[in-house]
XYZ file of C-alpha atoms in Angstrom:
189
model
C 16.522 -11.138 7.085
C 19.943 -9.020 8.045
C 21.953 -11.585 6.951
C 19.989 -12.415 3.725
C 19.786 -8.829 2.682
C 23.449 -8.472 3.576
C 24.463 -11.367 1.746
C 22.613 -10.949 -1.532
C 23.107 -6.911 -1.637
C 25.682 -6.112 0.629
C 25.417 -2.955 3.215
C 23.944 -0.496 0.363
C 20.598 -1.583 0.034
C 17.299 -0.201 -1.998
C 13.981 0.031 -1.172
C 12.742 -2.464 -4.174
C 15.387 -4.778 -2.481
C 13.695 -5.033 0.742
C 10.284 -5.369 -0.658
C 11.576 -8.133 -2.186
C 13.376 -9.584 0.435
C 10.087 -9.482 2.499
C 8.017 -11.184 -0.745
C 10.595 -13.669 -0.982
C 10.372 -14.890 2.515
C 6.554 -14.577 3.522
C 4.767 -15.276 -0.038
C 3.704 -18.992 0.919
C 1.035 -17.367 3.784
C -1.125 -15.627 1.285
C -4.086 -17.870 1.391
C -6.218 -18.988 -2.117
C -4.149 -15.892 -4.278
C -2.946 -16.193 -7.646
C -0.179 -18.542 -8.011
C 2.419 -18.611 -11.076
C 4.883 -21.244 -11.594
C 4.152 -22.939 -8.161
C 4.579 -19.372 -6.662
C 2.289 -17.782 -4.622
C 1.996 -13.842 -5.349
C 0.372 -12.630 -2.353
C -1.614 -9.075 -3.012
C -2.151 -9.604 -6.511
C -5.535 -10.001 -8.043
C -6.911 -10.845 -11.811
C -7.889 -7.522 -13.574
C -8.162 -7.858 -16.891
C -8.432 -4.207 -17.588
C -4.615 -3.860 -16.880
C -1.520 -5.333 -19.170
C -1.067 -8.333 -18.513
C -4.505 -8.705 -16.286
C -2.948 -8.717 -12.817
C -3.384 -5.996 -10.512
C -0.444 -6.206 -7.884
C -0.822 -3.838 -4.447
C 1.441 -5.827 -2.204
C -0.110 -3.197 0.706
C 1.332 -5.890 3.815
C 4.357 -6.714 2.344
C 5.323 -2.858 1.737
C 4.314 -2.081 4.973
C 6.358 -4.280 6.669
C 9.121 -3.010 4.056
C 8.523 0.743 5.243
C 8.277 -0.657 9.055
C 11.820 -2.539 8.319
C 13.683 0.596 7.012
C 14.867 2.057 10.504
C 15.891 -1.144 12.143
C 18.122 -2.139 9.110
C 19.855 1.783 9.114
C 20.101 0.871 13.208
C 21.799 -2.009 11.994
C 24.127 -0.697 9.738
C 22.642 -0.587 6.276
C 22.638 2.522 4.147
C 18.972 2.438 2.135
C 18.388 4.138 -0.899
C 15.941 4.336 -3.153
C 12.760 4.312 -0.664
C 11.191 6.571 -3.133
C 10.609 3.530 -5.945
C 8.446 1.993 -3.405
C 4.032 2.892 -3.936
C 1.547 3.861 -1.350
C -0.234 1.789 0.601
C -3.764 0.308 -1.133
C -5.516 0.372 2.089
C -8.717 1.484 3.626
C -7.617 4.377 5.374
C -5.613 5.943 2.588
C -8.463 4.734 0.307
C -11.316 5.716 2.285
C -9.750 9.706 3.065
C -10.203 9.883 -0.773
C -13.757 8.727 -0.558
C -14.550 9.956 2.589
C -13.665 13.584 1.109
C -14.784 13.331 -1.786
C -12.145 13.145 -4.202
C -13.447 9.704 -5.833
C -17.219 8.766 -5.447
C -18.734 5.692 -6.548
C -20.502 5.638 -10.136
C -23.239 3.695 -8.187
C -24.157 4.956 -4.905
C -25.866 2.180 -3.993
C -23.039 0.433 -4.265
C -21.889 1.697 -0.814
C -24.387 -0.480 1.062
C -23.220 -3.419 -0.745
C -20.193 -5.638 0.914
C -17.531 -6.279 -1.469
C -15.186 -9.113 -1.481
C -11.211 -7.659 -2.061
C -11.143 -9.290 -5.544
C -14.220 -7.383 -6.620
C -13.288 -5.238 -9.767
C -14.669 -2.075 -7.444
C -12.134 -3.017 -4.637
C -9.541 -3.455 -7.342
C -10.219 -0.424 -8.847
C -10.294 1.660 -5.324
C -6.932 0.208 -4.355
C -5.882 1.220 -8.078
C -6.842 4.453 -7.817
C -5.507 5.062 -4.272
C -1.957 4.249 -4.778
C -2.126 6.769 -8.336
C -3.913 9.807 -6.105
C -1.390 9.059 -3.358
C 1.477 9.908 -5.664
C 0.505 12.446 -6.700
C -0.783 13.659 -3.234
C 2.987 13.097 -2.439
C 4.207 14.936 -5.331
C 2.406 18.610 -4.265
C 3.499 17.485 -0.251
C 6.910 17.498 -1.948
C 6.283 20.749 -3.980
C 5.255 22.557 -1.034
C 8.036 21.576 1.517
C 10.650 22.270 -1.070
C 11.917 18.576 -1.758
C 12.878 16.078 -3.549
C 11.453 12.254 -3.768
C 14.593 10.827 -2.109
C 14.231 13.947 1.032
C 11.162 13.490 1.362
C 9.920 10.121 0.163
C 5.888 8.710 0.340
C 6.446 6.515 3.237
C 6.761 10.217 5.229
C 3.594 11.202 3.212
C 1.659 8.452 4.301
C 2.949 8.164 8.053
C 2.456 11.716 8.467
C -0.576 12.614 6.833
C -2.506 10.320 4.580
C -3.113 7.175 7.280
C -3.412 9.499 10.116
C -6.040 11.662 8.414
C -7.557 8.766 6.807
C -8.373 7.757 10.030
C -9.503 11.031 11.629
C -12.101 11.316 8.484
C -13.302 7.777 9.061
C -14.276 8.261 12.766
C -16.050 11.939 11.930
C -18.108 10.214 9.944
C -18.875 6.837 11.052
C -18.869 5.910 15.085
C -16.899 3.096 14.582
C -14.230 4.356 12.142
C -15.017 1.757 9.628
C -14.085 2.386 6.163
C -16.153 4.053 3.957
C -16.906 0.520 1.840
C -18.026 -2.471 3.113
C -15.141 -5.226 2.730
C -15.588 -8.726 3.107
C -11.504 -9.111 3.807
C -9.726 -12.297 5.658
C -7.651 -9.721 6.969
C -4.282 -9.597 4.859
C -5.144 -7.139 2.768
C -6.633 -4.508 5.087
């Protein structure tokens, strides 16, 4: 990957740049996903409530992005731009906001239910998760006095979101599970 990245963008890299760089090289081992041209998407499902009816999370692939960052500075890359990537559409980030109450569920019942990941309520849950975590990051920002670039959503999420994500998860349930049932072949959550 150093020498790709290098190659294609030189030592100034952005944050886009390595999300691509990591879609590039690992979209052939998303299983059954939406495919255009011969290409395999990854964490992108059919919503037809959206332009252009694809809903695209990419919550792996950005991980591994944010978990990439330090190693490429240790190796002598200057990143930039780590503020254009989103929040992670996951179940801890996802279920804090259920879990405390800042979405609920139109249908109660509905949290009994198991829900496969391209279910429009999973879509919907990621959807909303990555929108409330920006703007979860923008009053973190407001508060501490900085910018996007100083202080950018990966540090939100690391630092506060995930963790406490978690920490609600386990109060409530004894085995930390997330607040919806998921019926997930593990790479998406």
């Amino acid at each position: 990957m150093v020498d790709y990245l290098h190659n294609r963008y030189g030592k100034k890299i952005t944050g886009p740049q390595v999300l691509r760089a990591v879609l590039d090289g690992l979209g052939e081992i998303w299983p059954g996903r939406v495919k255009v041209g011969g290409v395999n998407l990854g964490d992108i499902w059919s919503y037809s409530k959206v332009p252009g009816g694809l809903a695209a999370f990419h919550k792996l692939s950005q991980w591994m992005s944010y978990s990439l960052m330090e190693p490429l500075m240790e190796a002598g890359f200057e990143l930039v731009e780590v503020e254009k990537l989103t929040g992670l559409a996951e179940y801890r980030n996802g279920g804090l906001l259920l879990d405390l109450g800042l979405i609920t569920l139109k249908d109660a019942k509905l949290i009994e239910q198991s829900h496969r990941p391209d279910s429009e309520l999973i879509i919907e849950w990621r959807g909303l998760t990555v929108s409330l975590l920006d703007r979860i990051g923008d009053k973190v920002r407001m508060k501490l006095n900085k910018s996007d670039s100083e202080f950018p959503l990966a540090k939100v999420l690391e630092g506060g979101t995930w963790w406490a994500g978690r920490k609600a998860a386990k109060a409530l349930r004894a085995d930390s599970s997330p607040p919806l049932k998921i019926e997930s072949d593990g790479t998406v959550f």
